[in-house]
XYZ file of C-alpha atoms in Angstrom:
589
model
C 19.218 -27.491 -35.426
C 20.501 -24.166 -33.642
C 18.973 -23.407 -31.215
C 18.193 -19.415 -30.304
C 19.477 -18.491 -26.837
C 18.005 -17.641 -24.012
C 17.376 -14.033 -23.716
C 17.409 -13.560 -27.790
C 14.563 -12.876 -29.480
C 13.947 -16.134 -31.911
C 13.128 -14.287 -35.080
C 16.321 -12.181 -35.049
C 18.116 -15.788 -34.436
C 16.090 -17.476 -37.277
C 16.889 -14.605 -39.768
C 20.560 -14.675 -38.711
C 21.022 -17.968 -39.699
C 18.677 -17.824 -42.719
C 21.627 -14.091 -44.147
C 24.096 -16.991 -43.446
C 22.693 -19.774 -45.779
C 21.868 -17.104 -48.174
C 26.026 -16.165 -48.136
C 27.185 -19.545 -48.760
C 25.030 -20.045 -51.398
C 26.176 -17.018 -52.863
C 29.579 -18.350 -52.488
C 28.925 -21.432 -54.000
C 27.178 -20.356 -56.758
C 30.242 -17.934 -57.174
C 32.611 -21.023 -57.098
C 30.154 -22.685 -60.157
C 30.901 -19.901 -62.143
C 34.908 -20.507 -61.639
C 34.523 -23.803 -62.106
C 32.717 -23.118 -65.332
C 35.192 -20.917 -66.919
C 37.874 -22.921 -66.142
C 35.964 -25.854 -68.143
C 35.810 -23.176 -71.548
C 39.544 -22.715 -71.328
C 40.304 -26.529 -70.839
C 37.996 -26.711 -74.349
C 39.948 -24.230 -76.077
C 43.323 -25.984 -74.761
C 41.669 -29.045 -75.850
C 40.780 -27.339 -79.335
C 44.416 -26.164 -79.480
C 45.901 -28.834 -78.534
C 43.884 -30.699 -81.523
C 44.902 -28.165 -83.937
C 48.659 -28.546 -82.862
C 48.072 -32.260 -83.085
C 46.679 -31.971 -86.826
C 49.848 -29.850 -87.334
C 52.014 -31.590 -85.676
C 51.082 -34.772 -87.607
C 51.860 -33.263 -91.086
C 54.768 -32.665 -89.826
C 55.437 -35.826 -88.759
C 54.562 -37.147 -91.861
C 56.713 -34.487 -93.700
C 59.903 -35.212 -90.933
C 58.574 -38.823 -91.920
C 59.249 -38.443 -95.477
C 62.565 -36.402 -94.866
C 63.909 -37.445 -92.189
C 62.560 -41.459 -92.294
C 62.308 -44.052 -89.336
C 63.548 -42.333 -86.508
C 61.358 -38.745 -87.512
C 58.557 -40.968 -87.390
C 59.073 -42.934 -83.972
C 59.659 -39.489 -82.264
C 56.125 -38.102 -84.041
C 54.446 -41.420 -82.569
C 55.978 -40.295 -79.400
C 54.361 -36.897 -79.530
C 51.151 -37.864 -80.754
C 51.278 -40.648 -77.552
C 51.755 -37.891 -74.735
C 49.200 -35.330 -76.635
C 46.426 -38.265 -76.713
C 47.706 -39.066 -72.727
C 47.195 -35.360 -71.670
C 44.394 -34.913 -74.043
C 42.582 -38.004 -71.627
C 43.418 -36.580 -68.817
C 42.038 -33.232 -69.705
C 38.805 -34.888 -70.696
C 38.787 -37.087 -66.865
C 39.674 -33.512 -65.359
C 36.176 -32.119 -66.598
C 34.354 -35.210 -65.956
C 35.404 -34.662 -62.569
C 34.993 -31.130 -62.495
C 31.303 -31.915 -63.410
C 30.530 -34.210 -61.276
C 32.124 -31.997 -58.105
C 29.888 -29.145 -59.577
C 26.734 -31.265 -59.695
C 27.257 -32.434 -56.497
C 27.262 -29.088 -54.896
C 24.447 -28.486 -56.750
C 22.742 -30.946 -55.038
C 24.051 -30.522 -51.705
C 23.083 -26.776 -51.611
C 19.565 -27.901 -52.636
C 19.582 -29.882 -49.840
C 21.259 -26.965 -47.298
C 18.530 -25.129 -49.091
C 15.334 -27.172 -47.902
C 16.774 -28.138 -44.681
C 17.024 -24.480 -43.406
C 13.813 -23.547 -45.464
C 12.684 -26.215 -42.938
C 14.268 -25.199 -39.894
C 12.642 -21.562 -40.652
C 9.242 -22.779 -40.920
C 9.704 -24.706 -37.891
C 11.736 -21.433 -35.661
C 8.422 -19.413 -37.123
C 5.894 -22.355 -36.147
C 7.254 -22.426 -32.712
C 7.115 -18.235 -32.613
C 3.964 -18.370 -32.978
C 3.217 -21.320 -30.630
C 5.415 -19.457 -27.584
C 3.306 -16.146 -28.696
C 0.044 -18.062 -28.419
C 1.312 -19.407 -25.011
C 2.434 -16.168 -23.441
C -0.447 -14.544 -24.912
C -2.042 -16.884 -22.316
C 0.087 -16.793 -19.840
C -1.055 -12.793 -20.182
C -4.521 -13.372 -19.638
C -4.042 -16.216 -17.066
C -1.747 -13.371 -15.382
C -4.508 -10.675 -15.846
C -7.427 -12.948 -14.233
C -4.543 -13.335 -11.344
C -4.439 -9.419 -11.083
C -7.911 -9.389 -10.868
C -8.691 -11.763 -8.654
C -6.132 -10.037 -6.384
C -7.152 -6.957 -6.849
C -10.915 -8.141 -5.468
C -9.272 -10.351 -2.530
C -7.666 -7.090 -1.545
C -10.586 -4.865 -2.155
C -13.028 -7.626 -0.153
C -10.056 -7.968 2.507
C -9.787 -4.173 3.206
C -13.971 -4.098 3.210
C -14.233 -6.805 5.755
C -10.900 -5.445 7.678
C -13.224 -2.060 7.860
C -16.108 -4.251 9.014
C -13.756 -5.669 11.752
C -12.483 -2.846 12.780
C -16.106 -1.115 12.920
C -17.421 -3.736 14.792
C -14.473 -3.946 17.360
C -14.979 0.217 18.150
C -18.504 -0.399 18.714
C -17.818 -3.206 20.909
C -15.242 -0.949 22.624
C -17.814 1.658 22.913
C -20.285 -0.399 24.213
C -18.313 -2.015 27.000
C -17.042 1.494 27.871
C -13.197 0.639 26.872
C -10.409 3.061 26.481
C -9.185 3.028 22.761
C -5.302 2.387 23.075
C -3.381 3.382 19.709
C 0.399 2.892 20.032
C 2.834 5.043 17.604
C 6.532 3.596 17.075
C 8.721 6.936 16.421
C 12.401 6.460 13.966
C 15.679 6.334 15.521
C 16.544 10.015 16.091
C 20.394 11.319 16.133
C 20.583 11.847 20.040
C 19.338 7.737 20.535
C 23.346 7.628 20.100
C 24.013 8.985 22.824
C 24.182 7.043 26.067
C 25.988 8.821 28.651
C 29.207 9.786 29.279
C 30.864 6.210 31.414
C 28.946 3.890 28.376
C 31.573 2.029 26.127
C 31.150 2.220 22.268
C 30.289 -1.255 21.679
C 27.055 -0.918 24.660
C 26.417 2.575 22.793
C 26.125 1.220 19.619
C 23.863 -1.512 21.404
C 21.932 0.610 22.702
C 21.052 2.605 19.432
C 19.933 -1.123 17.583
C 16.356 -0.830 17.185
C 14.468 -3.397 19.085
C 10.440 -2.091 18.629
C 8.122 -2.557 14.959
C 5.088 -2.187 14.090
C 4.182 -6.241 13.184
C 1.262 -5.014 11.506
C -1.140 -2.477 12.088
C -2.682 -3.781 15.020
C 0.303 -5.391 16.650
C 3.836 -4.440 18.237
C 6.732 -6.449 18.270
C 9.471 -5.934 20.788
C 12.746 -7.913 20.762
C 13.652 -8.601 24.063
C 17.559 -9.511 24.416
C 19.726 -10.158 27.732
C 23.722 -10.742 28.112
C 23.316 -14.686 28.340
C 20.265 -14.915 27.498
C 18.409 -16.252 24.146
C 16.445 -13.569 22.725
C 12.809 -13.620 23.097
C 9.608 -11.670 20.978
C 6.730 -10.295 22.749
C 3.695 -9.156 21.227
C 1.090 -6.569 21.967
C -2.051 -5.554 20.500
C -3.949 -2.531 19.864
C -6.417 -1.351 18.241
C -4.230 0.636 16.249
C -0.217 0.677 15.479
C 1.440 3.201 13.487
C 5.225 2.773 12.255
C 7.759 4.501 12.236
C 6.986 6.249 8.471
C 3.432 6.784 9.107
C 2.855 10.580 9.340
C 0.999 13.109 11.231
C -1.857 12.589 8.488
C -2.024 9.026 9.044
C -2.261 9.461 13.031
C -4.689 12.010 13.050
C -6.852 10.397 10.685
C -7.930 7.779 13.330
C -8.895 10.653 15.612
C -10.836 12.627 13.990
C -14.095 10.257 14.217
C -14.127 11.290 17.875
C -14.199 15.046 16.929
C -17.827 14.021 15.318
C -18.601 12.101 18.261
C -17.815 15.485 20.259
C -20.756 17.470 18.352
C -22.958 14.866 19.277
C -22.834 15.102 22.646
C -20.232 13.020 23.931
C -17.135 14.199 25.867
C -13.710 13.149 24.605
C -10.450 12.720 25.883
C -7.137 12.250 23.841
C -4.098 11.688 26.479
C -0.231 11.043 25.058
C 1.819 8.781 26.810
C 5.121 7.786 27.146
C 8.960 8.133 28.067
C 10.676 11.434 27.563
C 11.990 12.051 24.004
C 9.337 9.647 22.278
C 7.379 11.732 20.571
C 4.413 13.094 22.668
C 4.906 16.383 22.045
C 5.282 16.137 18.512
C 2.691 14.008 18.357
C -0.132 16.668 20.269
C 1.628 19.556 18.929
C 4.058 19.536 16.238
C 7.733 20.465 15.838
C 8.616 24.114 16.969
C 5.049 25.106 17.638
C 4.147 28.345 17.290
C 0.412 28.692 17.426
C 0.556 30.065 14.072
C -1.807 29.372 11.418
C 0.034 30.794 8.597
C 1.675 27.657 7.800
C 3.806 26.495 4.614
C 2.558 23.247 3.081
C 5.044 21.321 4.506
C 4.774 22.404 7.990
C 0.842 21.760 7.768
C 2.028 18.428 7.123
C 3.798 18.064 10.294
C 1.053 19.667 12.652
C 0.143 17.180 15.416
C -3.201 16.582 16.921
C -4.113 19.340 19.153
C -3.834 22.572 15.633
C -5.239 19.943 13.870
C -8.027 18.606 16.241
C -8.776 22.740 16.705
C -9.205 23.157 12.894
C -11.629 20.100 12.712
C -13.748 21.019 15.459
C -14.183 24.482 13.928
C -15.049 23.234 10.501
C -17.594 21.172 11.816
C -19.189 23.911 13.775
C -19.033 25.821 10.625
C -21.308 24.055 9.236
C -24.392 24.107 11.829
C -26.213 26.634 12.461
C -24.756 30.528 13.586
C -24.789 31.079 17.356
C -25.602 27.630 17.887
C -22.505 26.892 19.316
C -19.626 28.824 21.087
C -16.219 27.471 22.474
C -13.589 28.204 25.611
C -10.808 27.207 25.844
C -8.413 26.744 29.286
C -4.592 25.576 29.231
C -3.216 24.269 32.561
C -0.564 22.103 33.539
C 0.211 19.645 36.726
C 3.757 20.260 37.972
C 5.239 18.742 40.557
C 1.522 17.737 41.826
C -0.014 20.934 41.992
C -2.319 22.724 38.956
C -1.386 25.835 37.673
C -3.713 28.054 35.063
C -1.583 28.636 32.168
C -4.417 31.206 31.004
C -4.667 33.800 34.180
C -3.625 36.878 34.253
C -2.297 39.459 36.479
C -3.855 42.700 37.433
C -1.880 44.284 34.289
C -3.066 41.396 31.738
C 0.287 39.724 31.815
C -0.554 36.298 31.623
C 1.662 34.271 34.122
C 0.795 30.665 35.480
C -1.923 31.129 38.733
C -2.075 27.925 41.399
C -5.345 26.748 41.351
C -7.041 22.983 43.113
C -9.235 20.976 41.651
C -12.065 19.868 43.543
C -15.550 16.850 43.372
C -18.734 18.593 42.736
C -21.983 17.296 44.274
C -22.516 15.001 41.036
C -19.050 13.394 41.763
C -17.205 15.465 38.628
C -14.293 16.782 39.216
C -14.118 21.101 38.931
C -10.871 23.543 39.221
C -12.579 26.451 40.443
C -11.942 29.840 39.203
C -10.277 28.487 36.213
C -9.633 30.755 33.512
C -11.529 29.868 30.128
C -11.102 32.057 26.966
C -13.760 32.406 24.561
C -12.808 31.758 21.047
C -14.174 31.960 17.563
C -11.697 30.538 15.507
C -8.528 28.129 15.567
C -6.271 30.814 14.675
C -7.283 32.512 18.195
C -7.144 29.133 20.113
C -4.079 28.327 18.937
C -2.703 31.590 19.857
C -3.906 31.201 23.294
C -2.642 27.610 23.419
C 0.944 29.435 22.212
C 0.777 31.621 25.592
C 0.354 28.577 27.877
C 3.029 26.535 26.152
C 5.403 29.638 26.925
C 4.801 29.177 30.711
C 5.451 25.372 30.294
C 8.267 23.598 32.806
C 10.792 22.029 30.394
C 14.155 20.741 31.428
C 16.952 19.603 29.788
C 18.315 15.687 30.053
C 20.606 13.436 29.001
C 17.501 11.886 26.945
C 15.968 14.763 25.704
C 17.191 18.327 25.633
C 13.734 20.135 26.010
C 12.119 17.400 28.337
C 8.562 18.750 29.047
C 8.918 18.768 33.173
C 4.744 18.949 33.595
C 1.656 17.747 32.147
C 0.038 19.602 29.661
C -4.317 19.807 29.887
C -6.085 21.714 26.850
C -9.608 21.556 27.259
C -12.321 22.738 24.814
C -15.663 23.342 26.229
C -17.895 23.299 23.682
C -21.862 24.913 24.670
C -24.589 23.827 22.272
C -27.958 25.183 22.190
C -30.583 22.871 22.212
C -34.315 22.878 22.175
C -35.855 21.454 25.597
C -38.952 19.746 22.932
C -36.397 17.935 21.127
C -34.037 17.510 23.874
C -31.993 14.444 24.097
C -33.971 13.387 20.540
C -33.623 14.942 17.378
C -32.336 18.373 18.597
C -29.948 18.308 15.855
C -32.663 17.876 12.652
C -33.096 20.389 9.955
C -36.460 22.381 11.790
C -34.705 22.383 14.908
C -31.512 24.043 13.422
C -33.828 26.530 11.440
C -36.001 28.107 14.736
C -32.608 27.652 17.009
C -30.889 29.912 13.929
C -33.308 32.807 14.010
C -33.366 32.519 18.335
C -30.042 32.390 19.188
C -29.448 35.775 17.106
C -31.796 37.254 19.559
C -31.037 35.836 23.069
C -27.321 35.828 22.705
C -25.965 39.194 24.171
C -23.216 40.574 22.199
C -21.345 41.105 25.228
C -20.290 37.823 25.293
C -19.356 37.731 21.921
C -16.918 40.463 22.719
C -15.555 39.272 26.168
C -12.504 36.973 25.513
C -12.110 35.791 29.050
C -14.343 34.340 31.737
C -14.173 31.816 34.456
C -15.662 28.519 35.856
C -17.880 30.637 37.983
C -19.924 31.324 34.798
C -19.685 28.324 33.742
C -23.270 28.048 34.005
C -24.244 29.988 31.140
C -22.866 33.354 29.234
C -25.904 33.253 27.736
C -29.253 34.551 29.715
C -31.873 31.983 28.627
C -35.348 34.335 29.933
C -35.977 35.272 26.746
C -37.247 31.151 25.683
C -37.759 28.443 28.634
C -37.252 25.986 25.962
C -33.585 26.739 25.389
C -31.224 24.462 27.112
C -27.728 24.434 26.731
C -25.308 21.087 26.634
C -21.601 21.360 27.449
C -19.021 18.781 25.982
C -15.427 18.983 26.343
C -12.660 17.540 24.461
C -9.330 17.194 26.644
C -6.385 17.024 24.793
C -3.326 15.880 27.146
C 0.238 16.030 26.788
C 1.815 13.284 29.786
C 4.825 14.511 30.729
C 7.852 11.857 30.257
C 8.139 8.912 32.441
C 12.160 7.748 32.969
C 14.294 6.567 35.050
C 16.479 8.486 37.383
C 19.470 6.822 36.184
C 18.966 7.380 32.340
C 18.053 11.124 32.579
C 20.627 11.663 34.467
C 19.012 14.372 36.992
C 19.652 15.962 39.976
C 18.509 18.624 42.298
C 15.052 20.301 41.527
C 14.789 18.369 38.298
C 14.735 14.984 40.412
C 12.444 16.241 42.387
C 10.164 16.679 39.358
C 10.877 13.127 37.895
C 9.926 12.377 41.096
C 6.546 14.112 40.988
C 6.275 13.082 37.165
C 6.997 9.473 38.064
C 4.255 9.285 41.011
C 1.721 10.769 39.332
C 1.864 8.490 35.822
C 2.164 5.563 38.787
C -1.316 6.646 40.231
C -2.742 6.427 36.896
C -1.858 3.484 36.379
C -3.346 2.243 39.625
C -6.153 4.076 38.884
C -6.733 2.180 35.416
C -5.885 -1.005 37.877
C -8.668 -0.238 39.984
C -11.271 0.251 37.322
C -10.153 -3.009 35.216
C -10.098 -5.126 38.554
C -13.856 -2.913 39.314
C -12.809 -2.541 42.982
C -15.092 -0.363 44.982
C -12.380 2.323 45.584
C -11.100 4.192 42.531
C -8.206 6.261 44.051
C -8.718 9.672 41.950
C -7.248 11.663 44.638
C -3.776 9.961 45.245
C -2.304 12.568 42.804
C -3.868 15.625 41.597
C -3.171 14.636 37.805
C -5.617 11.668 38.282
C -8.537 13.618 39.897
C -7.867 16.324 37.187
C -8.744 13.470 34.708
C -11.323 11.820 37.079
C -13.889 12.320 34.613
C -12.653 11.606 31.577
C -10.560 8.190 32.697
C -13.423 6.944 34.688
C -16.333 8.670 33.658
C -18.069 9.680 30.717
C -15.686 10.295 28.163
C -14.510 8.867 24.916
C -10.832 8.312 26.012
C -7.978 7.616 23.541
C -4.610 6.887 24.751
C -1.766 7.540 22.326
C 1.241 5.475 23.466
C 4.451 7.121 21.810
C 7.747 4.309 21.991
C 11.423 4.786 21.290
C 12.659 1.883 19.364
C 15.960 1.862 20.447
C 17.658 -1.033 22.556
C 18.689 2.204 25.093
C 14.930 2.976 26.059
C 13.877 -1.285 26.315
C 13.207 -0.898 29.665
C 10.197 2.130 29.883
C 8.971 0.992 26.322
C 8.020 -2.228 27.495
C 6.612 -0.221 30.983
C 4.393 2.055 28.402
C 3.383 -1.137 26.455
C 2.389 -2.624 29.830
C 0.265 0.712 30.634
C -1.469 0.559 27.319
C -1.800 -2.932 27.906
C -3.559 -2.043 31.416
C -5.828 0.719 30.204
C -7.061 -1.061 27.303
C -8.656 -3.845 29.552
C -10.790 -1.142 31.444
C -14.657 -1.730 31.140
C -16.292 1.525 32.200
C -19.236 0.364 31.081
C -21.166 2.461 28.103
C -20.400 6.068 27.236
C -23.106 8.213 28.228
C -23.957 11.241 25.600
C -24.531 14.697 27.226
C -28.580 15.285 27.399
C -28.778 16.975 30.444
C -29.656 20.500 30.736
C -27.006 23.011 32.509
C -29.227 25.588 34.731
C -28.753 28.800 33.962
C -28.003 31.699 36.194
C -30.405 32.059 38.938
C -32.016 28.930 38.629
């Protein structure tokens, strides 16, 4: 039996064969017929021969008579071969006859057998349909049962992850989210006295994301066996994960921001990692007037903007208005990105920051621009990143020399009844609606720039004791680069900021130290970045540290130094974040 190969379909094999069988029939039914006719001309030979033997014997008998003895030994002669051929003629069709009926028979027998082997090829056709038919549903129930394992896996990873940020938020902890840039073009690079085979090296890539919780860094040493270390966060983005992706984890804190909690969103990391494209974007511009696939690439701080504003769009007019100020800590001292000179040229102004008498920290006289939209924040945002310190190095050519503090202050308007309750229900929103529209001066709807010495209130609150106003802030910080001396490749005035750059990340860290290890001395004032971010590293503020890492083999070193820091400041227990329920006093008061 033939059997149909593999790959074939077995009905085209079956019905192959079966045009085969069909064709030597054909042929030997074809070979029948030849047989056949030669049979009717043996009879007539046969029938001829007869009549030339009835002929020949009258002339026998006449040579007989004429010619005597001899005429008639050579007609028994004759007549001798004619009956010899004659019976061989006769054994020649017996044979032929019995060849034909045995073909006959054997082509019956072809006949059945392949009739058989059909029925069986179309038997088992229908036996492997019936069984993949099952294997179909067997492989459909799979699917589905997949398909819910995945569905019931992704619910309880939600649930997980739900419960872990309220545990986080409970015990005060800094949310630590770690983002894994690609290998970039200039990772080739290594400086000028490296040999091709340590440049090459040094561009392997030696950082994943494991999984989205977990990095994975492959730690290698001339010598040495390789070794893996692991760390965890709470959330790990790779490499192809996009601006959408990252900023889709922050923008639950935006919410948190209306409802009365500050917030602080701080990028860290080596030089040429990613923190500025992270906050900001490539080539930021502070325009709004985006194609679709630059909005795609905006980083946190346009986007964060856009967010807040769309929420506030939705409450209440006049219930809330927001300021904006832009500075940046270089080389230990503050400077106000957002001042301006007596002719409105905005230029960077030295300012210090200072400890109120409620232990916050303050920059007096710091410019803060009121703002109605994200278009105009983003503009002003644009001016201070004009004034920014950058530097070129041998790691990145537009290394951000400073570190970079956008603050929202966000004022809400709150009812002293409902204060600290349900300030934010539906009646509340209604009589705060038709107030605010009368107690909120237009002048300060037209000013665009005031400073911390008004912090108080642009708004005079005589009109209704029972107004009250709350102030939340969201920071949004841009660390400048920590690196070694050695790798940059600085010198001069640029050292000297590495040097300021490097101290200052090192006294947050020890600051994060002191609060994890709950000493009784927190050292905010070591540098002035730290007591700039007093509040919102120690105090009161949702804090989110984004840890930006270059993969490459060249940057092993200060990846697994920002790993460690993220590491640090994820173990810090500030203890519960407080929301904002306290009244601000008003001018006068």
């Amino acid at each position: 039996m033939m059997r149909p190969h593999r790959g074939l379909d077995p009905g085209s094999v079956w019905a192959q064969r079966l045009r085969q069988l069909e064709q030597r029939l054909r042929t030997k039914e074809e070979r029948i017929v030849v047989l056949e006719t030669e049979n009717a001309l043996l009879h007539l030979k046969l029938a001829e021969y007869q009549g030339l033997a009835g002929r020949s014997t009258n002339e026998v008998l006449q040579l007989y008579a004429a010619h005597g003895q001899q005429m008639k030994l050579q007609r028994s002669s004759a007549v001798t071969q004619l009956h010899g051929a004659i019976k061989r003629l006769k054994q020649d069709l017996k044979s032929l006859r019995s060849f034909a009926l045995e073909l006959s028979k054997d082509f019956q027998r072809q006949s059945k057998t392949c009739l058989y082997q059909v029925l069986a090829a179309v038997q088992g056709i229908q036996l492997q349909n019936e069984a993949m038919q099952m294997f179909q549903i067997k492989a459909f129930d799979l699917e589905q049962c997949l398909q819910e394992v995945t569905e019931r896996y992704e619910k309880e990873k939600q649930k997980r992850k739900a419960l872990h940020n309220n545990l986080i938020e409970l015990r005060g902890n800094i949310r630590v989210h770690c983002r894994i840039r690609p290998l970039l073009p200039f990772d080739d690079s290594a400086g000028h006295s490296v040999s091709q085979d340590r440049r090459r090296n040094f561009s392997e890539k030696v950082a994943y994301a494991a999984d989205d919780e977990t990095v994975l860094v492959k730690c290698s040493r001339p010598g040495h066996a390789s070794v893996n270390k692991t760390f965890q966060f709470e959330r790990v983005y790779n490499d192809l994960e996009s601006q959408d992706a990252v900023f889709a984890d922050v923008a639950p804190l935006l919410t948190s921001l209306l409802d009365g909690y500050n917030v602080c969103i701080m990028a860290y990391g080596q030089t040429g990692s990613g923190k500025t494209y992270t906050m900001l974007g490539p080539q930021f511009d502070g325009n709004l007037a985006f194609s679709i696939e630059e909005e795609s690439e905006l980083g946190i701080i346009p986007r964060a903007t856009q967010e807040v504003f769309r929420l506030i769009s939705e409450k209440p007019p006049g219930s809330y208005w927001v300021e904006v100020s832009v500075v940046e800590v270089y080389n230990n001292e503050i400077f106000d990105l957002l001042a301006k000179d007596s002719y409105g040229k905005v230029f960077g102004i030295k300012r210090d920051v200072v400890t109120t008498r409620e232990g916050k920290s303050d920059v007096p006289l710091l410019t803060h621009e009121t703002v109605e939209n994200a278009s105009e924040f983003l503009h002003l945002v644009n001016k201070g990143l004009q004034l920014r310190v950058t530097h070129p190095t041998l790691v990145h050519a537009h290394s951000s020399r400073s570190h970079l503090v956008v603050t929202l202050t966000i004022t809400t308007v709150v009812f002293g009844d409902n204060f600290g309750t349900s300030w934010e229900d539906e009646q509340t929103s209604q009589r705060l609606n038709k107030e605010a529209s009368c107690t909120f001066p237009q002048k300060m709807r037209d000013s665009k720039s005031t400073s911390s010495s008004r912090a108080s209130s642009p708004v005079q609150l005589e009109a209704t004791e029972k107004m009250k106003q709350v102030k939340t802030r969201l920071q949004l910080v841009d660390l400048a680069g920590s690196e070694c001396v050695g790798m940059s490749g600085v010198t001069g005035a640029a050292l000297r900021e590495t040097s300021f750059i490097n101290r200052s990340l090192s006294a947050l860290a020890d600051v994060l130290g002191a609060i994890a290890e709950q000493r009784s001395h927190v050292p905010y004032r070591n540098s002035k970045l730290t007591h700039l971010l007093q509040d919102s590293v120690g105090g009161d503020a949702k804090l989110l540290v984004m840890l930006c890492i270059s993969p490459g083999q060249k940057y092993l070193t200060e990846s697994l130094q920002s790993l460690g820091f993220g590491t640090r400041a994820r173990q810090v227990q500030r203890g519960q974040v407080k929301k904002k329920t306290f009244p601000v006093p008003s001018k006068g008061k």
